[in-house]
PDB file of C-alpha atoms and ligand atoms in Angstrom:
ATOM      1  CA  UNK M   1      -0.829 -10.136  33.433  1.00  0.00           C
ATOM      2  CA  UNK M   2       0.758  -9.084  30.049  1.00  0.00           C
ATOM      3  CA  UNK M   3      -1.573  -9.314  27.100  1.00  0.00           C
ATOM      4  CA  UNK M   4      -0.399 -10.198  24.120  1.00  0.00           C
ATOM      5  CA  UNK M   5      -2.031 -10.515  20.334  1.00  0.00           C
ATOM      6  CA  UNK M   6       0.158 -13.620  19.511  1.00  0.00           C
ATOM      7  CA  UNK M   7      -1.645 -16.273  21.257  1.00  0.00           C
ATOM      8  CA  UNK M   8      -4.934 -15.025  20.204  1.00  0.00           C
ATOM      9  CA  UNK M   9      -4.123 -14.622  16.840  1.00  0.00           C
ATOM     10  CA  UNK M  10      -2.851 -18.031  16.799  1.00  0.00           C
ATOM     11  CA  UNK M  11      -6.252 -19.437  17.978  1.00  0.00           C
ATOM     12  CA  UNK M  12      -7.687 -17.695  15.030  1.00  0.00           C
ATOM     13  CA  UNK M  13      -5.515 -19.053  12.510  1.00  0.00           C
ATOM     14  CA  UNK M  14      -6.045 -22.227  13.631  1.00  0.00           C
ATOM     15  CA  UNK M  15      -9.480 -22.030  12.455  1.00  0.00           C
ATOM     16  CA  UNK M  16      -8.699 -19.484   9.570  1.00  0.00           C
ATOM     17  CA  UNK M  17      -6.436 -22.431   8.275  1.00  0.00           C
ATOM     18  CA  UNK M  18      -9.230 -25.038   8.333  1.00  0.00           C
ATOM     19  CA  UNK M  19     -11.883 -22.875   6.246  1.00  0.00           C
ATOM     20  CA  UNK M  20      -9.162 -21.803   3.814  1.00  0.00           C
ATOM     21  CA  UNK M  21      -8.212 -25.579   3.431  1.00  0.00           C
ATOM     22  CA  UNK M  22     -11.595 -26.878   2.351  1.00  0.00           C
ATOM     23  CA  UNK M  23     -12.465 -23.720   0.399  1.00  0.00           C
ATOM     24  CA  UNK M  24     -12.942 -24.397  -3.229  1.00  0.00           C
ATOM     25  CA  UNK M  25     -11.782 -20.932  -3.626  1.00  0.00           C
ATOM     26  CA  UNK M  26      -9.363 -18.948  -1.597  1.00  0.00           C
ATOM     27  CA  UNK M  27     -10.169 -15.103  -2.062  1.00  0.00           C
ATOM     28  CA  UNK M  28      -7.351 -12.688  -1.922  1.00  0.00           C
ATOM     29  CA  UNK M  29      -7.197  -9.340  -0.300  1.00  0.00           C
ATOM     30  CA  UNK M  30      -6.227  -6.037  -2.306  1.00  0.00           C
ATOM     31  CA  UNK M  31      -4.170  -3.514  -0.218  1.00  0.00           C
ATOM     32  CA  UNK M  32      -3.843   0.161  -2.037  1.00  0.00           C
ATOM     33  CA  UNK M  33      -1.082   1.216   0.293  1.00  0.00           C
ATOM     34  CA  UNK M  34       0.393   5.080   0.526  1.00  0.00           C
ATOM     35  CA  UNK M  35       4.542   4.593  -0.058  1.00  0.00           C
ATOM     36  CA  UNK M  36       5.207   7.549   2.698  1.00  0.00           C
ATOM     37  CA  UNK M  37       3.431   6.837   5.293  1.00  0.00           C
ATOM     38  CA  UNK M  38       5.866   4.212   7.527  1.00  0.00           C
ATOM     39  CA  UNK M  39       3.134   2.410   9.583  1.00  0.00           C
ATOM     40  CA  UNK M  40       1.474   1.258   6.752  1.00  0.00           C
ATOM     41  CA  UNK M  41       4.420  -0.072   5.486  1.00  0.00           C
ATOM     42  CA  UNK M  42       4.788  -2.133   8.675  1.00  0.00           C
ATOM     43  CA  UNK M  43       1.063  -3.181   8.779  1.00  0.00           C
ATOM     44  CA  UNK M  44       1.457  -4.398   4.698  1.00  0.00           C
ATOM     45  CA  UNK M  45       4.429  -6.738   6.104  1.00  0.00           C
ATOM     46  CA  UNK M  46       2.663  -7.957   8.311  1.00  0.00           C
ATOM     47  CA  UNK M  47      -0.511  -8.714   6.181  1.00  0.00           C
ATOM     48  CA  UNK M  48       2.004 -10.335   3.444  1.00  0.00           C
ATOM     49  CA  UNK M  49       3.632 -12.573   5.607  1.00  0.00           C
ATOM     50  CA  UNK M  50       0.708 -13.585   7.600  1.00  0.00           C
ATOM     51  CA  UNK M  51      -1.009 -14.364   4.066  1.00  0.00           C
ATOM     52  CA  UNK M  52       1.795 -16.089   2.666  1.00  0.00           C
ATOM     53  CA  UNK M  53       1.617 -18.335   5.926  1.00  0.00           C
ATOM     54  CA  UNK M  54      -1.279 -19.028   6.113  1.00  0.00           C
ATOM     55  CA  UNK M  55      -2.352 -19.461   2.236  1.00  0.00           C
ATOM     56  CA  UNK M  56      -3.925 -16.374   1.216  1.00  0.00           C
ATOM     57  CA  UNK M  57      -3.056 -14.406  -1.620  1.00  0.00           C
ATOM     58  CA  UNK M  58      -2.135 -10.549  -0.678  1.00  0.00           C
ATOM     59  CA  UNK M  59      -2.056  -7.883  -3.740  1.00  0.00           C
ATOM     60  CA  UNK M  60      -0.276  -4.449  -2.814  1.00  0.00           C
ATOM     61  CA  UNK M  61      -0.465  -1.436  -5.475  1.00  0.00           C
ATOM     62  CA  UNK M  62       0.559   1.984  -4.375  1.00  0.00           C
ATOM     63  CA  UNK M  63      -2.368   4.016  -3.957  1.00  0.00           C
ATOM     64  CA  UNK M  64      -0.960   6.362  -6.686  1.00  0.00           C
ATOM     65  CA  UNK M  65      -1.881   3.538  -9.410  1.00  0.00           C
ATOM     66  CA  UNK M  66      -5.642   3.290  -8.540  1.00  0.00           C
ATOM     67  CA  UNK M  67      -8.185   0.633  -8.657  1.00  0.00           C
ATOM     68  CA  UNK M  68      -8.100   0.209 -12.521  1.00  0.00           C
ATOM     69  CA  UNK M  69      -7.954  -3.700 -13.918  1.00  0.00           C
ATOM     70  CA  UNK M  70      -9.308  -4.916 -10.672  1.00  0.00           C
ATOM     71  CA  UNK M  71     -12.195  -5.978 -12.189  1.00  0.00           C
ATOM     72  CA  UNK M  72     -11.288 -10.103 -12.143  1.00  0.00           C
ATOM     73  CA  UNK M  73     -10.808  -9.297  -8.190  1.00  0.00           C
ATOM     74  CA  UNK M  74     -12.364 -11.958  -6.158  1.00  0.00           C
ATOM     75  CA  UNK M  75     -11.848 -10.607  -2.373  1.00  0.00           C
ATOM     76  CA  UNK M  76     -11.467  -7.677  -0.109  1.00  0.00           C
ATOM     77  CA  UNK M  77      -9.942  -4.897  -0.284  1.00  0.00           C
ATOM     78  CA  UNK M  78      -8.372  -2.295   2.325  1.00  0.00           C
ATOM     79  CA  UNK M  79      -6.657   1.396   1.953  1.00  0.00           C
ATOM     80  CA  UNK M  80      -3.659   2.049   4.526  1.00  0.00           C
ATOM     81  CA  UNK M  81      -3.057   5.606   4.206  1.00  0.00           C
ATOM     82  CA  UNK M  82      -2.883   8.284   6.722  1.00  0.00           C
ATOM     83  CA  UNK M  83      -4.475  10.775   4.395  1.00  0.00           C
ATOM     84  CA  UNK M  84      -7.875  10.423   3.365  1.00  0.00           C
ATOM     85  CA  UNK M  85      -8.427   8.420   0.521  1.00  0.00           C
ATOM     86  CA  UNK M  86     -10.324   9.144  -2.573  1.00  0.00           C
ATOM     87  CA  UNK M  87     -10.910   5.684  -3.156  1.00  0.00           C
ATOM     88  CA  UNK M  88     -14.571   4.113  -1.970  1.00  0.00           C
ATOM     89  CA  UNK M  89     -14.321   0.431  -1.017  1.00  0.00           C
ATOM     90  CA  UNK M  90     -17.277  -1.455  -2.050  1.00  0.00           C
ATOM     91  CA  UNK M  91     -19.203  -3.089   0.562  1.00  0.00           C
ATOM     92  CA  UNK M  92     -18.841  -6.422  -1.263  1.00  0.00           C
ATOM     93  CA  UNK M  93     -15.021  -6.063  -0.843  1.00  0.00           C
ATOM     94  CA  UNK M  94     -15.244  -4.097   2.805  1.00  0.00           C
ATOM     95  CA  UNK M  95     -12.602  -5.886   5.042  1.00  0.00           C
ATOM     96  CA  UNK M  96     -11.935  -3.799   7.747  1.00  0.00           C
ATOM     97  CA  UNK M  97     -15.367  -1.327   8.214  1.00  0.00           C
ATOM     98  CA  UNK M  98     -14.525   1.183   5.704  1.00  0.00           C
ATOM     99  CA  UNK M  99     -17.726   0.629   3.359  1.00  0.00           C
ATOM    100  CA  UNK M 100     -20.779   2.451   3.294  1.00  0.00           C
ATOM    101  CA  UNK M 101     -23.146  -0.409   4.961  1.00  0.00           C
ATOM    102  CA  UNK M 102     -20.376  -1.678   7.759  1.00  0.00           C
ATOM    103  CA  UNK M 103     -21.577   1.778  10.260  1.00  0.00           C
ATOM    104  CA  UNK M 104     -25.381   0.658   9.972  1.00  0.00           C
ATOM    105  CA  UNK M 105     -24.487  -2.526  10.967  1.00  0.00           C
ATOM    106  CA  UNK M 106     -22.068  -1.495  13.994  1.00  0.00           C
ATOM    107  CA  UNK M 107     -24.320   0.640  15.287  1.00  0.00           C
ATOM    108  CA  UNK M 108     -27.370  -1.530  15.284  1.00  0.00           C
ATOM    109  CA  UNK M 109     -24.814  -4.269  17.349  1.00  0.00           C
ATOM    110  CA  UNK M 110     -26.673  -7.667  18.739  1.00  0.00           C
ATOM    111  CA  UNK M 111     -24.867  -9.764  16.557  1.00  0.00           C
ATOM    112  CA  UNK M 112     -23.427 -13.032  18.229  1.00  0.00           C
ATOM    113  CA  UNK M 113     -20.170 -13.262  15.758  1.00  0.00           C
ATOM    114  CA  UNK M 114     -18.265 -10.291  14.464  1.00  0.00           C
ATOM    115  CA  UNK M 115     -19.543  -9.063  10.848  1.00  0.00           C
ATOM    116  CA  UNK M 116     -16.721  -8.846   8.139  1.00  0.00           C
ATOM    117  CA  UNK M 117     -17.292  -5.696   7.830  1.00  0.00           C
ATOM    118  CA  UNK M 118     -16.400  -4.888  11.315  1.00  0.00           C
ATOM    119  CA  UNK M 119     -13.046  -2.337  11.788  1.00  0.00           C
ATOM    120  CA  UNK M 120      -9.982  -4.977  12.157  1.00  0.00           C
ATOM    121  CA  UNK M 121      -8.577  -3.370  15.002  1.00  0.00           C
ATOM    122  CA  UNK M 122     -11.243  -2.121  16.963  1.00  0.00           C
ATOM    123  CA  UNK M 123     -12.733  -6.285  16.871  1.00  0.00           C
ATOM    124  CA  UNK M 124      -9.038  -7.459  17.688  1.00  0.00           C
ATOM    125  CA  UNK M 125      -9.193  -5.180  21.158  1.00  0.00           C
ATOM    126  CA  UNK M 126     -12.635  -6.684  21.759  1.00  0.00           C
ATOM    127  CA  UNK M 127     -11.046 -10.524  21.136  1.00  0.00           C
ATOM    128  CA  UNK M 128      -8.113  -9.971  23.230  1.00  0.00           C
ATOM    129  CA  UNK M 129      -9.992  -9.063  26.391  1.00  0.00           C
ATOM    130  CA  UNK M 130     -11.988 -12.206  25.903  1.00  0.00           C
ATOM    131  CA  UNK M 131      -9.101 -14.394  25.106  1.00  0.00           C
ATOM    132  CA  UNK M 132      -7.504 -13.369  28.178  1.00  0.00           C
ATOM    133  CA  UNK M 133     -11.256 -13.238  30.492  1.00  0.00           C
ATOM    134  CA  UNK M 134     -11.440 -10.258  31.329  1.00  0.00           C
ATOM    135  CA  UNK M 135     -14.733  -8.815  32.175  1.00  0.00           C
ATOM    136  CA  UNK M 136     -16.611  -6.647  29.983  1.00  0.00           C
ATOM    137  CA  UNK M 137     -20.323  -6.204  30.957  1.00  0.00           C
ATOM    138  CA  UNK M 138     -20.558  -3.174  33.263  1.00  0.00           C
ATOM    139  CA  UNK M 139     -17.437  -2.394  33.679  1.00  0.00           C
ATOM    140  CA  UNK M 140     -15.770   1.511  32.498  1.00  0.00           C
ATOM    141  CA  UNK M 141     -14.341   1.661  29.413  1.00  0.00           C
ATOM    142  CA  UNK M 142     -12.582   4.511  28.712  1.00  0.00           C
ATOM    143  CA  UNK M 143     -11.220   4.843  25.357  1.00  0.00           C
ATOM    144  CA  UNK M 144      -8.842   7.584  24.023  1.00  0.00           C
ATOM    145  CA  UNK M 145      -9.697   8.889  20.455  1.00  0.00           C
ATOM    146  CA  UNK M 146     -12.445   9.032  18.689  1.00  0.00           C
ATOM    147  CA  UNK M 147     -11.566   7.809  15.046  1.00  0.00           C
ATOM    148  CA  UNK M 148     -13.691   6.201  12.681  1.00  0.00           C
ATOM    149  CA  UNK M 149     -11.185   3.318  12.338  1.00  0.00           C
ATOM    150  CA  UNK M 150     -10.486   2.717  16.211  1.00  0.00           C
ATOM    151  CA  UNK M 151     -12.218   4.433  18.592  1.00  0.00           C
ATOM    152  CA  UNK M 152     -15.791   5.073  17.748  1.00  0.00           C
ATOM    153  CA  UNK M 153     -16.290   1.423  16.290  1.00  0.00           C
ATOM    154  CA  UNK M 154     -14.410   0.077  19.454  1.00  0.00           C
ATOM    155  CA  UNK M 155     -16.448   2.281  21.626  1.00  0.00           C
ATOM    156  CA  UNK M 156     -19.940   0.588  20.084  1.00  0.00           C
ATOM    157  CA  UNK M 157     -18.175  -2.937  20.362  1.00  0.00           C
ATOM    158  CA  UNK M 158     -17.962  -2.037  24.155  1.00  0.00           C
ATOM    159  CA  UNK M 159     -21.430  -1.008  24.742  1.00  0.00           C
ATOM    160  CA  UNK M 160     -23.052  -4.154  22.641  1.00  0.00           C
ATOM    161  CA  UNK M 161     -21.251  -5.780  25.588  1.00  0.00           C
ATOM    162  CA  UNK M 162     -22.959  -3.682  27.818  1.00  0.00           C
ATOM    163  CA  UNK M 163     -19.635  -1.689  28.498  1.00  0.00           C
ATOM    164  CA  UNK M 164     -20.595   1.949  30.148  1.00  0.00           C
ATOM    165  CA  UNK M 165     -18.196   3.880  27.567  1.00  0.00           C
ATOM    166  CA  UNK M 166     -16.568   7.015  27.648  1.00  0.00           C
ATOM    167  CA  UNK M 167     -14.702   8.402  24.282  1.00  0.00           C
ATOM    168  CA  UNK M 168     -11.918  11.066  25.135  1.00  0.00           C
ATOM    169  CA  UNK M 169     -10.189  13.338  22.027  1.00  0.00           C
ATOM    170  CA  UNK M 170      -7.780  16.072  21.826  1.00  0.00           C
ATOM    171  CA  UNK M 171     -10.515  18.983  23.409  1.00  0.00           C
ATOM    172  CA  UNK M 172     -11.546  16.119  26.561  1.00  0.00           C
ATOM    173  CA  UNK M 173     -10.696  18.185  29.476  1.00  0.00           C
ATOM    174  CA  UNK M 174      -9.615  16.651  32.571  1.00  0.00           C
ATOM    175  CA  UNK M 175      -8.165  13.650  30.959  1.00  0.00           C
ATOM    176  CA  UNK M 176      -5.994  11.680  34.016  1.00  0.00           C
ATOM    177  CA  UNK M 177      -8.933  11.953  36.070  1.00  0.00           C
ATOM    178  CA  UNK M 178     -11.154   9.944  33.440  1.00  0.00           C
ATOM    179  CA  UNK M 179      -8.622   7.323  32.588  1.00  0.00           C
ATOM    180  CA  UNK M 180      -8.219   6.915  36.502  1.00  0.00           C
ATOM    181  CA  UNK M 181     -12.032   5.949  36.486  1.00  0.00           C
ATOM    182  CA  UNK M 182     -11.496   3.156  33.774  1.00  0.00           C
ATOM    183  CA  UNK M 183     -11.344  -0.606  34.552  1.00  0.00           C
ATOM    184  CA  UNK M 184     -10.791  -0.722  30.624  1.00  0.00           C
ATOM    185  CA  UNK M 185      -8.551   1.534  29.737  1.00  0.00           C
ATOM    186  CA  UNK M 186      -7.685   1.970  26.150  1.00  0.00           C
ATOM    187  CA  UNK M 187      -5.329   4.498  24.313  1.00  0.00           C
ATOM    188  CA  UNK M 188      -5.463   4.922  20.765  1.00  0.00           C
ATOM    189  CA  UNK M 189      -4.305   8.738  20.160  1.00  0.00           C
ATOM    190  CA  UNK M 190      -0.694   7.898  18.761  1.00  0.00           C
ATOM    191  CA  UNK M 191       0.552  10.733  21.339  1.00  0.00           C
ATOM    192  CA  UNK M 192       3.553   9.002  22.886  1.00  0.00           C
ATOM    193  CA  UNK M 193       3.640  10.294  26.466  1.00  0.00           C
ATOM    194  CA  UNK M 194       0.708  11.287  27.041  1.00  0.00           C
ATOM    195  CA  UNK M 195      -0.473   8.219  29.535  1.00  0.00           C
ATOM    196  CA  UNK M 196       1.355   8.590  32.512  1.00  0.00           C
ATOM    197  CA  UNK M 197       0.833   6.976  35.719  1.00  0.00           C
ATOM    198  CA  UNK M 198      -1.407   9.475  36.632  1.00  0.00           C
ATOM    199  CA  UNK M 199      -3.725   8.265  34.638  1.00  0.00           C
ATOM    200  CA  UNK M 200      -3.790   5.096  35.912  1.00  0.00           C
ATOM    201  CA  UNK M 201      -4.642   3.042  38.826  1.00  0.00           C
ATOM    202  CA  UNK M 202      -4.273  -0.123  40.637  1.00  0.00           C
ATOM    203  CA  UNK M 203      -6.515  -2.983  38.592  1.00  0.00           C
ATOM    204  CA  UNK M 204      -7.106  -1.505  35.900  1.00  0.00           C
ATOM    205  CA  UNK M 205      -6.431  -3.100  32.265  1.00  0.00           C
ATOM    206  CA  UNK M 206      -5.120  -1.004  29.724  1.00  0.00           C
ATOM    207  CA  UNK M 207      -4.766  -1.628  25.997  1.00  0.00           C
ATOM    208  CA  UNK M 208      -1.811   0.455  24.353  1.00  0.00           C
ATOM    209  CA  UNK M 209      -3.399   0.622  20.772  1.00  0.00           C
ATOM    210  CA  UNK M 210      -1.209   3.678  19.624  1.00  0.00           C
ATOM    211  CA  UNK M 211       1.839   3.583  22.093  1.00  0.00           C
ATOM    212  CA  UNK M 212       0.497   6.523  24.307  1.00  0.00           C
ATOM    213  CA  UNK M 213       0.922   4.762  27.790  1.00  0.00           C
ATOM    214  CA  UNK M 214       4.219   4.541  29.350  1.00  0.00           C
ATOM    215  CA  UNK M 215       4.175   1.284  29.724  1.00  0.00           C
ATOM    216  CA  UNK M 216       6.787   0.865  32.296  1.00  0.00           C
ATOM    217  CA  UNK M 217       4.830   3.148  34.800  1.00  0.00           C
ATOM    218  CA  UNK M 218       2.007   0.850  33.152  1.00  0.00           C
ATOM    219  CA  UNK M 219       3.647  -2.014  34.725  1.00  0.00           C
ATOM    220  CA  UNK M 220       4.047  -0.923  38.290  1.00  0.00           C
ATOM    221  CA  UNK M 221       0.670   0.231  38.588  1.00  0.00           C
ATOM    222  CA  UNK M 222      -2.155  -1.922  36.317  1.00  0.00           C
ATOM    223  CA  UNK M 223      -3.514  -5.005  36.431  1.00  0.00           C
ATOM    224  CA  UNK M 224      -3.598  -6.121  33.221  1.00  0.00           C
ATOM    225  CA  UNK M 225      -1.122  -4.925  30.086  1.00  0.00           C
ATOM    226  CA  UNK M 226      -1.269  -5.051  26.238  1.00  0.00           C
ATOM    227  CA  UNK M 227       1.686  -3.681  24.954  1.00  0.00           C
ATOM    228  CA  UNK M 228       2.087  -1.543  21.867  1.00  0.00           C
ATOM    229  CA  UNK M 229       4.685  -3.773  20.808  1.00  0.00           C
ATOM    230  CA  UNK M 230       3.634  -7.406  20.207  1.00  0.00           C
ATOM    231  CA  UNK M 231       0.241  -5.956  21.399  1.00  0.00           C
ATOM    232  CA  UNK M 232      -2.874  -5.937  19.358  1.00  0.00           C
ATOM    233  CA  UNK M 233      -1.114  -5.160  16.172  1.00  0.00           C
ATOM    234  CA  UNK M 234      -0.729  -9.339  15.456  1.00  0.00           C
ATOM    235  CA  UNK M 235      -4.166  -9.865  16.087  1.00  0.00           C
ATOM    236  CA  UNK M 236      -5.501  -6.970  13.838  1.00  0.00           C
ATOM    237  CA  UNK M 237      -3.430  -8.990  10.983  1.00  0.00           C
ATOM    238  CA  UNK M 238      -5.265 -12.155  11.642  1.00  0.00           C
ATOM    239  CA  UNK M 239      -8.989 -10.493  12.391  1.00  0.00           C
ATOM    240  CA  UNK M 240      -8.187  -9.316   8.650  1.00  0.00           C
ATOM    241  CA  UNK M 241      -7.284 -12.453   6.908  1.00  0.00           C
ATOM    242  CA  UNK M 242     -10.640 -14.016   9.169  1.00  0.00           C
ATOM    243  CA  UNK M 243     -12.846 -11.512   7.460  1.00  0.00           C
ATOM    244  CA  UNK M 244     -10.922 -12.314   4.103  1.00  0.00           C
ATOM    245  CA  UNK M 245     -12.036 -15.761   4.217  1.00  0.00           C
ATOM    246  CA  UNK M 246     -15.117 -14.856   5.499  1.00  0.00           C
ATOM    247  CA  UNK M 247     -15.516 -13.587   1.945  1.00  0.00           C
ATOM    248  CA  UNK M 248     -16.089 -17.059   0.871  1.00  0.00           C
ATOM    249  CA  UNK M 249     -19.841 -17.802   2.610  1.00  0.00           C
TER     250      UNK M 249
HETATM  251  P1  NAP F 301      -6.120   9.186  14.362  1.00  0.00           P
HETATM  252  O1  NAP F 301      -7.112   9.047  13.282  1.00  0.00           O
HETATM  253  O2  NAP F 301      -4.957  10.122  14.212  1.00  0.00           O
HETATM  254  O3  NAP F 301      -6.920   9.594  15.694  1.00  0.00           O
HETATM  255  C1  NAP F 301      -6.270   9.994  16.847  1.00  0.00           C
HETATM  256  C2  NAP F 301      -7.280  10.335  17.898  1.00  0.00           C
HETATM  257  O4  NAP F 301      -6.577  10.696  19.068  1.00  0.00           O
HETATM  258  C3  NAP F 301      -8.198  11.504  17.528  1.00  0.00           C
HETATM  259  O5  NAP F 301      -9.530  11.177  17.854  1.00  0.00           O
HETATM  260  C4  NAP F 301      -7.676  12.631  18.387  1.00  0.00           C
HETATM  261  O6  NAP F 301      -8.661  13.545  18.846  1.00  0.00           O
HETATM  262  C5  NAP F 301      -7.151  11.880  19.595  1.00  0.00           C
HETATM  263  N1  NAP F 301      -6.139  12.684  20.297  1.00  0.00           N
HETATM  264  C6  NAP F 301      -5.073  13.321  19.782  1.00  0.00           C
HETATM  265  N2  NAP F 301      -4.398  13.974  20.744  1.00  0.00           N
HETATM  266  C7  NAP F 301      -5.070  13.748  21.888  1.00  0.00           C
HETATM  267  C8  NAP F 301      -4.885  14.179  23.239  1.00  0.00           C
HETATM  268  N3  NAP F 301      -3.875  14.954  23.583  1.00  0.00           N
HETATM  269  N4  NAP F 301      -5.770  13.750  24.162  1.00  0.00           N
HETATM  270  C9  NAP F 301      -6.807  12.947  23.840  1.00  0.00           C
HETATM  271  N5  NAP F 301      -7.033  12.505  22.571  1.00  0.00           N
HETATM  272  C10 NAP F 301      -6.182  12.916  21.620  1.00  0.00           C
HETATM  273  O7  NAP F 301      -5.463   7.791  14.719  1.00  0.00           O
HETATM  274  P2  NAP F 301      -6.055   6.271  14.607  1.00  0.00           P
HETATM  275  O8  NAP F 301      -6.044   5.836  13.184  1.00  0.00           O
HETATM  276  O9  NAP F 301      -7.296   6.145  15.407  1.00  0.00           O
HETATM  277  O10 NAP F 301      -4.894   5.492  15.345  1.00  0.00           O
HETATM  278  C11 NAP F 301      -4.523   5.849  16.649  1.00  0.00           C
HETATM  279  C12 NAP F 301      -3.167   5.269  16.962  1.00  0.00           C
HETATM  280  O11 NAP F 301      -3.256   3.855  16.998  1.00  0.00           O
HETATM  281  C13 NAP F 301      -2.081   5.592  15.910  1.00  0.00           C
HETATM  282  O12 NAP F 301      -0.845   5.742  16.568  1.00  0.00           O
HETATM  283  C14 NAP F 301      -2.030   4.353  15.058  1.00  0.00           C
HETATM  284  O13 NAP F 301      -0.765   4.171  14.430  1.00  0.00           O
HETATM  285  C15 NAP F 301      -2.308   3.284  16.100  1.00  0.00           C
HETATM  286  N6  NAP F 301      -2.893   2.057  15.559  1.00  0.00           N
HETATM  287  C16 NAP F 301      -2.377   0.891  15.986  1.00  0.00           C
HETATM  288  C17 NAP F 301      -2.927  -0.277  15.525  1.00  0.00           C
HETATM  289  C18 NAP F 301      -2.406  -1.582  16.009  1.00  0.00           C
HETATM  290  O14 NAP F 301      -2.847  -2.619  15.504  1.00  0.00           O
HETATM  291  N7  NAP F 301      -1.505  -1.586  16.990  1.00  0.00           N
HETATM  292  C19 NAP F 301      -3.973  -0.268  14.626  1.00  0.00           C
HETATM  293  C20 NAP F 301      -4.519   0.960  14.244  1.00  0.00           C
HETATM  294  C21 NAP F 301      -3.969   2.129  14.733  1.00  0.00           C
HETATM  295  P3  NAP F 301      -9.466  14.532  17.831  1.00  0.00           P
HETATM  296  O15 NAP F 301     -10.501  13.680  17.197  1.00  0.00           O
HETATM  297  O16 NAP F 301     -10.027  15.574  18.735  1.00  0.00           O
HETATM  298  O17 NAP F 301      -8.455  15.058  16.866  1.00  0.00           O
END
């Protein structure tokens, strides 16, 4: 089966629409966005045009400019920047995990709908397999990477659903044997080639976060397939604008 983040995202949207219609204010979400660094330029797109859609104001500023004058700001706020960021997002603005109190709160897990605070991305990998019912509890998850922004939160996601989880990095040694152990395989290094088909195996589902799996040798040999392209990526966008709105309760 080929997993995509469109239909998902649409289901959210659907109720994302509803909340922001009988709001008696819409927040807005700040992005302080580095100019050079390309995938955050695609990622802002896709947060404008999915908040001009679907009525939710989207402010960009260069990181460069700062936070000054936001003052009067009245909803979250994210940094897309390769490069760590100076800037500390407070906890009443945190969108996307990134604020002090939003680790506590993964780590402690149990809770029966996703905090706001929870890392977009790492919640939209979580949605996706339960969109398309795919099995969670027990099963092998092996996830490659270990960052704060996709892995590790992903990784605690997992075992809240009583995943058993493994997290591989650039110094995990024996690395196609481990994948080939995963029912839930998930690859979120942003090193093209490095999933080949030896690390894979018949019914297995694997999530292409960062476009490491060659997904053509992906799609003779797995089960299940989320593509980098049209992949999660749509439903990070929406998971987003949900925790924007959830700004408003
Ligand atoms: P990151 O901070 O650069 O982390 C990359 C991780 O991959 C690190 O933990 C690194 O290990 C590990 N790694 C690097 N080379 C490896 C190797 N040869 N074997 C095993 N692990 C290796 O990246 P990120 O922010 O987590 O994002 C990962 C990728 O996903 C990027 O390509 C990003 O663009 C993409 N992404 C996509 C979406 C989406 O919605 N589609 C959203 C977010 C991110 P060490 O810790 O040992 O260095």
């Amino acid at each position: 089966m080929l997993l995509t983040g469109k239909q998902p995202a649409e289901q959210l949207y659907v109720g994302i629409d509803e909340r922001v219609k009988s709001a008696a204010a819409v927040p807005g979400l700040f992005v302080l966005y580095d100019p050079e660094d390309k995938p955050a330029g695609w990622y802002l797109r896709s947060i404008q045009r999915a908040g001009e859609a679907h009525g939710i104001p989207v402010y960009a500023r260069p990181l460069s400019e700062g936070t000054e004058l936001l003052s009067e700001l009245l909803g979250g706020m994210i940094v897309l920047s390769k490069t760590k960021s100076p800037i500390r997002i407070p906890d009443e603005l945190d969108v996307d995990g990134t604020g002090k109190d939003s680790f506590s709160t993964l780590y402690k897990g149990g809770f029966k709908t996703y905090p706001r605070t929870t890392p977009c991305t790492a919640e939209a990998c979580v949605r996706l397999l339960d969109y398309y019912g795919i099995p969670v509890s027990g099963k092998h998850a092996v996830i490659l990477g270990r960052s704060l922004t996709v892995g590790r939160p992903l990784g605690m996601l997992l075992l809240d659903r009583n995943a058993t989880v493994t997290l591989c990095h650039s110094k995990t040694e024996n690395l196609p044997e481990i994948c080939r152990q995963a029912d839930i395989l998930v690859c979120a290094t942003g090193r093209e080639g490095l999933v080949t088909k030896d690390c894979m195996r018949p019914g297995q589902t694997l999530i292409n976060v960062g476009g490491d799996a060659a997904e053509e040798e992906a799609a003779a040999v797995v089960e299940n397939l989320c593509p980098f392209k049209g992949g999660v990526g749509a439903l990070t966008t929406a998971v987003l604008l949900q925790h924007v709105v959830d700004l408003t309760e």
